[in-house]
C-alpha cells in the first residue's frame, strides 16, 4: 500500500490538474486567507503554516494558533474555514478568533484575491534559503543533502513514476543537465517512490540527471509539495529563485534563460 502522503499527493495532484484545465481566473477571484491547516483533537483548526505576505500574516496570525471562529461562525475543520472565507469577497474584513497561549485573541484580517498555485509557492519560498533535505537517499548522480551542491545552480524536480506530466518534463531536464552541467548546473529529481522502482523507471525513461528518493516524504513536506511536477530553481548561494508547478512547454525558454542567468552569477562566498 502506498504511504498516506503519496495517496494524498496523488489526489491533490489530480485535483490540481482538473482545476487548471478550466478557468484559472475564477480561482483567483476567490477570497483568500493564506494559511495551512489541520484539525487538532481539542477542537477548532490548527494553523500549521502562515504564507508570507498573505492576509493571515498581515493580520497577525501565527503558526500554532488554534482558529475557533471567523466572525460569528464557529469552525472545526479546514473545510469550515474554506467555506466561510469563500463566502466573502476579496477586500472584506473579517474577525478571526484564535486561541493563543491559552487565551482567545480576535484579529481583524482583510481578505485578498487568491493567488495562483505558483504565486503562493513564490510568496512562501522565493528569496529564501531552500529547505534542507531530510531522509533523502541518492539513487544515482546525486548527494544526500543540498549543502553538498553549494556553489552550483540546482534545478530540483519533484516527480513520481505515476505522474504523466513528469514524463513530459524529463527530456527537458536531461537536456539542461547535458548542456549546462559542466558550467555548474545540477539537475536533481526527487520522488517518494521506492528506490528500486525509481531507478528502473528513470533508466527506462532515459532520465539523465541525478535521482534521489524521499520515501518518508519529509523533504516533500518541507517544500510544501502538493502537486507534481513541482520545480524549484536554486541559486549558487542556496536561495530559491523560482518555483513552477505543473508542466507547460511554453515556459521552457523562460526557465532556460533563468538557469543561464544564475549560472553567470558570481560563485557563492
PDB file of C-alpha atoms in Angstrom:
ATOM      1  CA  UNK A   1       0.000   0.000   0.000  1.00  0.00           C
ATOM      2  CA  UNK A   2       1.262   3.479  -0.793  1.00  0.00           C
ATOM      3  CA  UNK A   3       2.218   5.672   2.178  1.00  0.00           C
ATOM      4  CA  UNK A   4      -0.561   8.057   3.178  1.00  0.00           C
ATOM      5  CA  UNK A   5       1.396  11.066   1.920  1.00  0.00           C
ATOM      6  CA  UNK A   6       1.714   9.586  -1.563  1.00  0.00           C
ATOM      7  CA  UNK A   7      -2.004   8.785  -1.728  1.00  0.00           C
ATOM      8  CA  UNK A   8      -2.870  12.329  -0.633  1.00  0.00           C
ATOM      9  CA  UNK A   9      -0.357  13.802  -3.070  1.00  0.00           C
ATOM     10  CA  UNK A  10      -1.823  11.808  -5.951  1.00  0.00           C
ATOM     11  CA  UNK A  11      -5.325  13.015  -5.098  1.00  0.00           C
ATOM     12  CA  UNK A  12      -4.256  16.647  -4.785  1.00  0.00           C
ATOM     13  CA  UNK A  13      -2.244  16.445  -7.993  1.00  0.00           C
ATOM     14  CA  UNK A  14      -5.278  15.105  -9.845  1.00  0.00           C
ATOM     15  CA  UNK A  15      -7.478  17.843  -8.406  1.00  0.00           C
ATOM     16  CA  UNK A  16      -4.898  20.479  -9.365  1.00  0.00           C
ATOM     17  CA  UNK A  17      -4.780  19.155 -12.935  1.00  0.00           C
ATOM     18  CA  UNK A  18      -8.569  19.148 -13.285  1.00  0.00           C
ATOM     19  CA  UNK A  19      -8.917  22.619 -11.755  1.00  0.00           C
ATOM     20  CA  UNK A  20      -6.267  24.083 -14.009  1.00  0.00           C
ATOM     21  CA  UNK A  21      -7.895  22.603 -17.101  1.00  0.00           C
ATOM     22  CA  UNK A  22     -10.767  25.044 -16.560  1.00  0.00           C
ATOM     23  CA  UNK A  23     -10.931  28.787 -15.984  1.00  0.00           C
ATOM     24  CA  UNK A  24      -7.934  29.679 -13.781  1.00  0.00           C
ATOM     25  CA  UNK A  25      -9.178  33.253 -13.448  1.00  0.00           C
ATOM     26  CA  UNK A  26     -12.213  32.053 -11.497  1.00  0.00           C
ATOM     27  CA  UNK A  27      -9.894  30.665  -8.828  1.00  0.00           C
ATOM     28  CA  UNK A  28      -8.027  33.949  -8.423  1.00  0.00           C
ATOM     29  CA  UNK A  29     -11.304  35.807  -7.798  1.00  0.00           C
ATOM     30  CA  UNK A  30     -11.976  33.814  -4.613  1.00  0.00           C
ATOM     31  CA  UNK A  31     -11.257  35.398  -1.247  1.00  0.00           C
ATOM     32  CA  UNK A  32      -8.088  34.072   0.380  1.00  0.00           C
ATOM     33  CA  UNK A  33      -6.729  33.876   3.915  1.00  0.00           C
ATOM     34  CA  UNK A  34      -3.338  32.245   3.284  1.00  0.00           C
ATOM     35  CA  UNK A  35      -2.837  29.536   5.916  1.00  0.00           C
ATOM     36  CA  UNK A  36      -2.094  25.828   6.109  1.00  0.00           C
ATOM     37  CA  UNK A  37      -4.437  23.960   8.443  1.00  0.00           C
ATOM     38  CA  UNK A  38      -5.030  20.767  10.384  1.00  0.00           C
ATOM     39  CA  UNK A  39      -7.773  19.671  12.785  1.00  0.00           C
ATOM     40  CA  UNK A  40      -6.437  19.209  16.353  1.00  0.00           C
ATOM     41  CA  UNK A  41      -8.085  16.995  18.966  1.00  0.00           C
ATOM     42  CA  UNK A  42      -9.025  19.938  21.156  1.00  0.00           C
ATOM     43  CA  UNK A  43     -11.329  21.414  18.517  1.00  0.00           C
ATOM     44  CA  UNK A  44     -11.050  24.321  16.146  1.00  0.00           C
ATOM     45  CA  UNK A  45      -8.470  24.412  13.352  1.00  0.00           C
ATOM     46  CA  UNK A  46      -4.724  24.487  13.961  1.00  0.00           C
ATOM     47  CA  UNK A  47      -2.700  26.896  11.812  1.00  0.00           C
ATOM     48  CA  UNK A  48       0.400  24.964  10.738  1.00  0.00           C
ATOM     49  CA  UNK A  49       1.636  27.464   8.169  1.00  0.00           C
ATOM     50  CA  UNK A  50       1.175  31.167   7.508  1.00  0.00           C
ATOM     51  CA  UNK A  51       2.179  32.147   3.969  1.00  0.00           C
ATOM     52  CA  UNK A  52       4.457  35.210   3.927  1.00  0.00           C
ATOM     53  CA  UNK A  53       2.701  38.277   2.542  1.00  0.00           C
ATOM     54  CA  UNK A  54      -0.737  36.695   2.923  1.00  0.00           C
ATOM     55  CA  UNK A  55      -3.768  38.327   4.564  1.00  0.00           C
ATOM     56  CA  UNK A  56      -3.235  35.992   7.520  1.00  0.00           C
ATOM     57  CA  UNK A  57       0.313  37.184   8.098  1.00  0.00           C
ATOM     58  CA  UNK A  58      -0.633  40.836   7.668  1.00  0.00           C
ATOM     59  CA  UNK A  59      -3.493  40.331  10.127  1.00  0.00           C
ATOM     60  CA  UNK A  60      -1.234  38.818  12.787  1.00  0.00           C
ATOM     61  CA  UNK A  61      -1.970  35.081  12.620  1.00  0.00           C
ATOM     62  CA  UNK A  62       0.884  32.819  13.703  1.00  0.00           C
ATOM     63  CA  UNK A  63       1.908  29.202  13.295  1.00  0.00           C
ATOM     64  CA  UNK A  64       0.348  27.226  16.151  1.00  0.00           C
ATOM     65  CA  UNK A  65      -2.725  29.437  16.555  1.00  0.00           C
ATOM     66  CA  UNK A  66      -5.951  27.454  17.002  1.00  0.00           C
ATOM     67  CA  UNK A  67      -8.635  29.126  14.931  1.00  0.00           C
ATOM     68  CA  UNK A  68     -12.109  28.773  16.500  1.00  0.00           C
ATOM     69  CA  UNK A  69     -14.313  31.437  14.841  1.00  0.00           C
ATOM     70  CA  UNK A  70     -14.488  33.638  11.776  1.00  0.00           C
ATOM     71  CA  UNK A  71     -16.869  36.472  12.629  1.00  0.00           C
ATOM     72  CA  UNK A  72     -19.720  34.584  14.366  1.00  0.00           C
ATOM     73  CA  UNK A  73     -19.211  31.284  12.544  1.00  0.00           C
ATOM     74  CA  UNK A  74     -17.565  28.502  14.559  1.00  0.00           C
ATOM     75  CA  UNK A  75     -15.025  26.434  12.630  1.00  0.00           C
ATOM     76  CA  UNK A  76     -13.997  22.879  13.444  1.00  0.00           C
ATOM     77  CA  UNK A  77     -12.320  21.719  10.227  1.00  0.00           C
ATOM     78  CA  UNK A  78     -10.252  23.149   7.346  1.00  0.00           C
ATOM     79  CA  UNK A  79     -13.345  22.724   5.156  1.00  0.00           C
ATOM     80  CA  UNK A  80     -15.265  25.027   7.515  1.00  0.00           C
ATOM     81  CA  UNK A  81     -12.593  27.705   7.155  1.00  0.00           C
ATOM     82  CA  UNK A  82     -12.550  27.413   3.381  1.00  0.00           C
ATOM     83  CA  UNK A  83     -16.343  27.598   3.211  1.00  0.00           C
ATOM     84  CA  UNK A  84     -16.610  30.662   5.449  1.00  0.00           C
ATOM     85  CA  UNK A  85     -13.746  32.510   3.774  1.00  0.00           C
ATOM     86  CA  UNK A  86     -15.109  31.541   0.356  1.00  0.00           C
ATOM     87  CA  UNK A  87     -18.465  33.102   1.197  1.00  0.00           C
ATOM     88  CA  UNK A  88     -16.751  36.505   1.348  1.00  0.00           C
ATOM     89  CA  UNK A  89     -15.500  38.710  -1.432  1.00  0.00           C
ATOM     90  CA  UNK A  90     -11.960  39.997  -1.741  1.00  0.00           C
ATOM     91  CA  UNK A  91     -11.178  43.052   0.413  1.00  0.00           C
ATOM     92  CA  UNK A  92     -13.783  42.038   3.019  1.00  0.00           C
ATOM     93  CA  UNK A  93     -12.581  42.470   6.608  1.00  0.00           C
ATOM     94  CA  UNK A  94     -13.278  39.505   8.907  1.00  0.00           C
ATOM     95  CA  UNK A  95     -12.782  38.962  12.627  1.00  0.00           C
ATOM     96  CA  UNK A  96     -10.669  35.843  13.145  1.00  0.00           C
ATOM     97  CA  UNK A  97     -10.713  34.467  16.685  1.00  0.00           C
ATOM     98  CA  UNK A  98      -7.837  32.200  17.709  1.00  0.00           C
ATOM     99  CA  UNK A  99      -6.684  30.540  20.895  1.00  0.00           C
ATOM    100  CA  UNK A 100      -3.082  31.521  21.583  1.00  0.00           C
ATOM    101  CA  UNK A 101      -1.195  30.737  24.789  1.00  0.00           C
ATOM    102  CA  UNK A 102      -4.434  29.515  26.357  1.00  0.00           C
ATOM    103  CA  UNK A 103      -6.407  32.713  25.720  1.00  0.00           C
ATOM    104  CA  UNK A 104      -8.715  33.839  22.945  1.00  0.00           C
ATOM    105  CA  UNK A 105      -7.497  36.654  20.687  1.00  0.00           C
ATOM    106  CA  UNK A 106      -9.519  38.274  17.908  1.00  0.00           C
ATOM    107  CA  UNK A 107      -7.678  39.617  14.874  1.00  0.00           C
ATOM    108  CA  UNK A 108      -9.038  41.727  12.040  1.00  0.00           C
ATOM    109  CA  UNK A 109      -7.971  40.337   8.670  1.00  0.00           C
ATOM    110  CA  UNK A 110      -8.530  41.920   5.265  1.00  0.00           C
ATOM    111  CA  UNK A 111      -9.070  39.147   2.711  1.00  0.00           C
ATOM    112  CA  UNK A 112      -7.367  39.272  -0.679  1.00  0.00           C
ATOM    113  CA  UNK A 113      -7.791  37.558  -4.059  1.00  0.00           C
ATOM    114  CA  UNK A 114      -6.435  34.019  -4.109  1.00  0.00           C
ATOM    115  CA  UNK A 115      -3.048  33.908  -5.890  1.00  0.00           C
ATOM    116  CA  UNK A 116      -2.292  31.177  -8.400  1.00  0.00           C
ATOM    117  CA  UNK A 117      -0.632  27.999  -7.109  1.00  0.00           C
ATOM    118  CA  UNK A 118       2.714  29.196  -8.462  1.00  0.00           C
ATOM    119  CA  UNK A 119       2.352  32.634  -6.883  1.00  0.00           C
ATOM    120  CA  UNK A 120       1.519  31.113  -3.491  1.00  0.00           C
ATOM    121  CA  UNK A 121       4.653  28.985  -3.694  1.00  0.00           C
ATOM    122  CA  UNK A 122       6.690  32.044  -4.712  1.00  0.00           C
ATOM    123  CA  UNK A 123       5.394  34.025  -1.743  1.00  0.00           C
ATOM    124  CA  UNK A 124       6.427  31.212   0.576  1.00  0.00           C
ATOM    125  CA  UNK A 125       9.812  30.241  -0.864  1.00  0.00           C
ATOM    126  CA  UNK A 126      11.333  32.636  -3.416  1.00  0.00           C
ATOM    127  CA  UNK A 127      14.117  34.804  -1.997  1.00  0.00           C
ATOM    128  CA  UNK A 128      14.598  32.498   0.996  1.00  0.00           C
ATOM    129  CA  UNK A 129      17.099  29.692   1.642  1.00  0.00           C
ATOM    130  CA  UNK A 130      15.922  26.383   0.194  1.00  0.00           C
ATOM    131  CA  UNK A 131      14.814  23.980   2.941  1.00  0.00           C
ATOM    132  CA  UNK A 132      17.375  21.385   3.968  1.00  0.00           C
ATOM    133  CA  UNK A 133      16.821  17.809   2.850  1.00  0.00           C
ATOM    134  CA  UNK A 134      15.846  15.204   5.417  1.00  0.00           C
ATOM    135  CA  UNK A 135      15.838  11.426   4.981  1.00  0.00           C
ATOM    136  CA  UNK A 136      16.893  11.652   1.333  1.00  0.00           C
ATOM    137  CA  UNK A 137      18.779   8.755  -0.262  1.00  0.00           C
ATOM    138  CA  UNK A 138      20.623   9.095  -3.589  1.00  0.00           C
ATOM    139  CA  UNK A 139      19.804   6.641  -6.368  1.00  0.00           C
ATOM    140  CA  UNK A 140      22.301   7.907  -8.935  1.00  0.00           C
ATOM    141  CA  UNK A 141      24.367  11.031  -9.537  1.00  0.00           C
ATOM    142  CA  UNK A 142      23.079  12.981  -6.529  1.00  0.00           C
ATOM    143  CA  UNK A 143      24.208  13.782  -2.972  1.00  0.00           C
ATOM    144  CA  UNK A 144      22.262  13.099   0.228  1.00  0.00           C
ATOM    145  CA  UNK A 145      21.957  16.761   1.150  1.00  0.00           C
ATOM    146  CA  UNK A 146      21.558  20.089  -0.595  1.00  0.00           C
ATOM    147  CA  UNK A 147      24.586  21.577   1.140  1.00  0.00           C
ATOM    148  CA  UNK A 148      26.860  19.388  -0.978  1.00  0.00           C
ATOM    149  CA  UNK A 149      25.689  21.370  -4.034  1.00  0.00           C
ATOM    150  CA  UNK A 150      26.597  24.786  -2.620  1.00  0.00           C
ATOM    151  CA  UNK A 151      28.209  26.881  -5.345  1.00  0.00           C
ATOM    152  CA  UNK A 152      26.193  25.186  -8.083  1.00  0.00           C
ATOM    153  CA  UNK A 153      22.839  26.140  -9.566  1.00  0.00           C
ATOM    154  CA  UNK A 154      20.290  23.440  -8.687  1.00  0.00           C
ATOM    155  CA  UNK A 155      17.108  22.532 -10.535  1.00  0.00           C
ATOM    156  CA  UNK A 156      15.179  20.370  -8.061  1.00  0.00           C
ATOM    157  CA  UNK A 157      12.327  18.450  -9.674  1.00  0.00           C
ATOM    158  CA  UNK A 158       9.712  16.688  -7.525  1.00  0.00           C
ATOM    159  CA  UNK A 159       8.265  13.841  -9.587  1.00  0.00           C
ATOM    160  CA  UNK A 160       6.708  10.366  -9.403  1.00  0.00           C
ATOM    161  CA  UNK A 161       6.530   7.314 -11.619  1.00  0.00           C
ATOM    162  CA  UNK A 162       2.729   7.654 -11.859  1.00  0.00           C
ATOM    163  CA  UNK A 163       2.872  11.332 -12.907  1.00  0.00           C
ATOM    164  CA  UNK A 164       2.220  11.712 -16.624  1.00  0.00           C
ATOM    165  CA  UNK A 165       3.275  15.369 -16.753  1.00  0.00           C
ATOM    166  CA  UNK A 166       6.583  14.445 -15.102  1.00  0.00           C
ATOM    167  CA  UNK A 167       7.426  12.276 -18.107  1.00  0.00           C
ATOM    168  CA  UNK A 168       6.967  15.248 -20.429  1.00  0.00           C
ATOM    169  CA  UNK A 169       9.282  17.352 -18.256  1.00  0.00           C
ATOM    170  CA  UNK A 170      12.073  14.761 -18.009  1.00  0.00           C
ATOM    171  CA  UNK A 171      13.609  15.253 -21.509  1.00  0.00           C
ATOM    172  CA  UNK A 172      13.960  18.992 -20.865  1.00  0.00           C
ATOM    173  CA  UNK A 173      15.681  18.324 -17.537  1.00  0.00           C
ATOM    174  CA  UNK A 174      18.024  15.823 -19.172  1.00  0.00           C
ATOM    175  CA  UNK A 175      18.853  18.369 -21.885  1.00  0.00           C
ATOM    176  CA  UNK A 176      19.611  21.067 -19.295  1.00  0.00           C
ATOM    177  CA  UNK A 177      21.945  18.715 -17.416  1.00  0.00           C
ATOM    178  CA  UNK A 178      23.779  17.802 -20.626  1.00  0.00           C
ATOM    179  CA  UNK A 179      24.005  21.407 -21.829  1.00  0.00           C
ATOM    180  CA  UNK A 180      24.880  23.188 -18.589  1.00  0.00           C
ATOM    181  CA  UNK A 181      26.309  20.550 -16.229  1.00  0.00           C
ATOM    182  CA  UNK A 182      29.910  21.477 -16.992  1.00  0.00           C
ATOM    183  CA  UNK A 183      29.025  25.142 -16.340  1.00  0.00           C
ATOM    184  CA  UNK A 184      27.811  24.426 -12.807  1.00  0.00           C
ATOM    185  CA  UNK A 185      24.230  23.114 -13.070  1.00  0.00           C
ATOM    186  CA  UNK A 186      22.954  20.110 -11.110  1.00  0.00           C
ATOM    187  CA  UNK A 187      19.512  18.769 -12.025  1.00  0.00           C
ATOM    188  CA  UNK A 188      18.117  16.573  -9.264  1.00  0.00           C
ATOM    189  CA  UNK A 189      14.884  14.599  -9.390  1.00  0.00           C
ATOM    190  CA  UNK A 190      13.282  13.687  -6.060  1.00  0.00           C
ATOM    191  CA  UNK A 191      10.481  11.167  -5.585  1.00  0.00           C
ATOM    192  CA  UNK A 192       8.677   9.375  -2.756  1.00  0.00           C
ATOM    193  CA  UNK A 193       8.659   6.180  -4.826  1.00  0.00           C
ATOM    194  CA  UNK A 194      10.832   3.297  -3.665  1.00  0.00           C
ATOM    195  CA  UNK A 195      14.497   3.208  -4.588  1.00  0.00           C
ATOM    196  CA  UNK A 196      14.301   0.236  -6.962  1.00  0.00           C
ATOM    197  CA  UNK A 197      11.093   1.500  -8.579  1.00  0.00           C
ATOM    198  CA  UNK A 198      12.615   4.935  -9.131  1.00  0.00           C
ATOM    199  CA  UNK A 199      15.850   3.543 -10.540  1.00  0.00           C
ATOM    200  CA  UNK A 200      14.110   1.259 -13.029  1.00  0.00           C
ATOM    201  CA  UNK A 201      11.716   3.990 -14.154  1.00  0.00           C
ATOM    202  CA  UNK A 202      14.498   6.569 -14.515  1.00  0.00           C
ATOM    203  CA  UNK A 203      16.536   4.210 -16.675  1.00  0.00           C
ATOM    204  CA  UNK A 204      13.569   3.153 -18.790  1.00  0.00           C
ATOM    205  CA  UNK A 205      12.554   6.756 -19.465  1.00  0.00           C
ATOM    206  CA  UNK A 206      16.137   7.935 -20.054  1.00  0.00           C
ATOM    207  CA  UNK A 207      16.337  10.401 -17.124  1.00  0.00           C
ATOM    208  CA  UNK A 208      19.925  11.626 -17.500  1.00  0.00           C
ATOM    209  CA  UNK A 209      20.186  13.607 -14.277  1.00  0.00           C
ATOM    210  CA  UNK A 210      20.590  12.935 -10.562  1.00  0.00           C
ATOM    211  CA  UNK A 211      17.842  10.936  -8.837  1.00  0.00           C
ATOM    212  CA  UNK A 212      17.031  10.774  -5.118  1.00  0.00           C
ATOM    213  CA  UNK A 213      14.273   9.126  -3.103  1.00  0.00           C
ATOM    214  CA  UNK A 214      12.414  10.667  -0.170  1.00  0.00           C
ATOM    215  CA  UNK A 215      10.363   7.697   0.990  1.00  0.00           C
ATOM    216  CA  UNK A 216       9.444   9.317   4.309  1.00  0.00           C
ATOM    217  CA  UNK A 217       8.231  12.420   2.368  1.00  0.00           C
ATOM    218  CA  UNK A 218       9.913  14.647   4.979  1.00  0.00           C
ATOM    219  CA  UNK A 219      11.617  16.770   2.329  1.00  0.00           C
ATOM    220  CA  UNK A 220       8.456  16.908   0.196  1.00  0.00           C
ATOM    221  CA  UNK A 221       6.618  18.326   3.202  1.00  0.00           C
ATOM    222  CA  UNK A 222       9.401  20.850   3.869  1.00  0.00           C
ATOM    223  CA  UNK A 223       8.989  22.143   0.310  1.00  0.00           C
ATOM    224  CA  UNK A 224       5.184  22.167   0.559  1.00  0.00           C
ATOM    225  CA  UNK A 225       4.731  19.778  -2.362  1.00  0.00           C
ATOM    226  CA  UNK A 226       1.046  19.270  -3.191  1.00  0.00           C
ATOM    227  CA  UNK A 227       1.134  18.667  -6.958  1.00  0.00           C
ATOM    228  CA  UNK A 228       3.546  17.150  -9.448  1.00  0.00           C
ATOM    229  CA  UNK A 229       5.782  18.004 -11.112  1.00  0.00           C
ATOM    230  CA  UNK A 230       6.974  20.907  -8.988  1.00  0.00           C
ATOM    231  CA  UNK A 231      10.256  22.557  -9.919  1.00  0.00           C
ATOM    232  CA  UNK A 232      12.477  24.601  -7.592  1.00  0.00           C
ATOM    233  CA  UNK A 233      15.329  26.591  -9.125  1.00  0.00           C
ATOM    234  CA  UNK A 234      18.002  27.351  -6.518  1.00  0.00           C
ATOM    235  CA  UNK A 235      20.975  29.661  -6.982  1.00  0.00           C
ATOM    236  CA  UNK A 236      24.627  29.152  -6.014  1.00  0.00           C
ATOM    237  CA  UNK A 237      24.001  30.575  -2.538  1.00  0.00           C
ATOM    238  CA  UNK A 238      21.235  28.060  -1.856  1.00  0.00           C
ATOM    239  CA  UNK A 239      18.436  30.625  -2.274  1.00  0.00           C
ATOM    240  CA  UNK A 240      15.210  29.726  -4.109  1.00  0.00           C
ATOM    241  CA  UNK A 241      14.809  31.907  -7.197  1.00  0.00           C
ATOM    242  CA  UNK A 242      11.771  30.349  -8.884  1.00  0.00           C
ATOM    243  CA  UNK A 243       9.055  27.748  -8.277  1.00  0.00           C
ATOM    244  CA  UNK A 244       6.901  26.233 -11.012  1.00  0.00           C
ATOM    245  CA  UNK A 245       4.049  23.786 -10.501  1.00  0.00           C
ATOM    246  CA  UNK A 246       2.903  21.560 -13.344  1.00  0.00           C
ATOM    247  CA  UNK A 247       4.226  21.263 -16.870  1.00  0.00           C
ATOM    248  CA  UNK A 248       3.815  23.863 -19.618  1.00  0.00           C
ATOM    249  CA  UNK A 249       6.121  23.596 -22.632  1.00  0.00           C
ATOM    250  CA  UNK A 250       5.660  27.308 -23.378  1.00  0.00           C
ATOM    251  CA  UNK A 251       7.547  28.166 -20.162  1.00  0.00           C
ATOM    252  CA  UNK A 252      10.691  26.182 -21.037  1.00  0.00           C
ATOM    253  CA  UNK A 253      12.501  29.030 -22.820  1.00  0.00           C
ATOM    254  CA  UNK A 254      11.914  31.379 -19.866  1.00  0.00           C
ATOM    255  CA  UNK A 255      13.216  28.805 -17.380  1.00  0.00           C
ATOM    256  CA  UNK A 256      16.205  28.054 -19.611  1.00  0.00           C
ATOM    257  CA  UNK A 257      17.038  31.773 -19.646  1.00  0.00           C
ATOM    258  CA  UNK A 258      16.791  31.919 -15.834  1.00  0.00           C
ATOM    259  CA  UNK A 259      19.170  28.973 -15.487  1.00  0.00           C
ATOM    260  CA  UNK A 260      21.700  30.708 -17.767  1.00  0.00           C
ATOM    261  CA  UNK A 261      21.359  33.924 -15.763  1.00  0.00           C
ATOM    262  CA  UNK A 262      22.035  32.120 -12.482  1.00  0.00           C
ATOM    263  CA  UNK A 263      24.991  30.263 -13.933  1.00  0.00           C
ATOM    264  CA  UNK A 264      26.514  33.629 -14.890  1.00  0.00           C
ATOM    265  CA  UNK A 265      26.227  34.999 -11.337  1.00  0.00           C
ATOM    266  CA  UNK A 266      29.342  35.050  -9.126  1.00  0.00           C
ATOM    267  CA  UNK A 267      30.118  31.917  -7.179  1.00  0.00           C
ATOM    268  CA  UNK A 268      28.754  31.667  -3.640  1.00  0.00           C
ATOM    269  CA  UNK A 269      31.148  33.050  -0.984  1.00  0.00           C
TER     270      UNK A 269
END
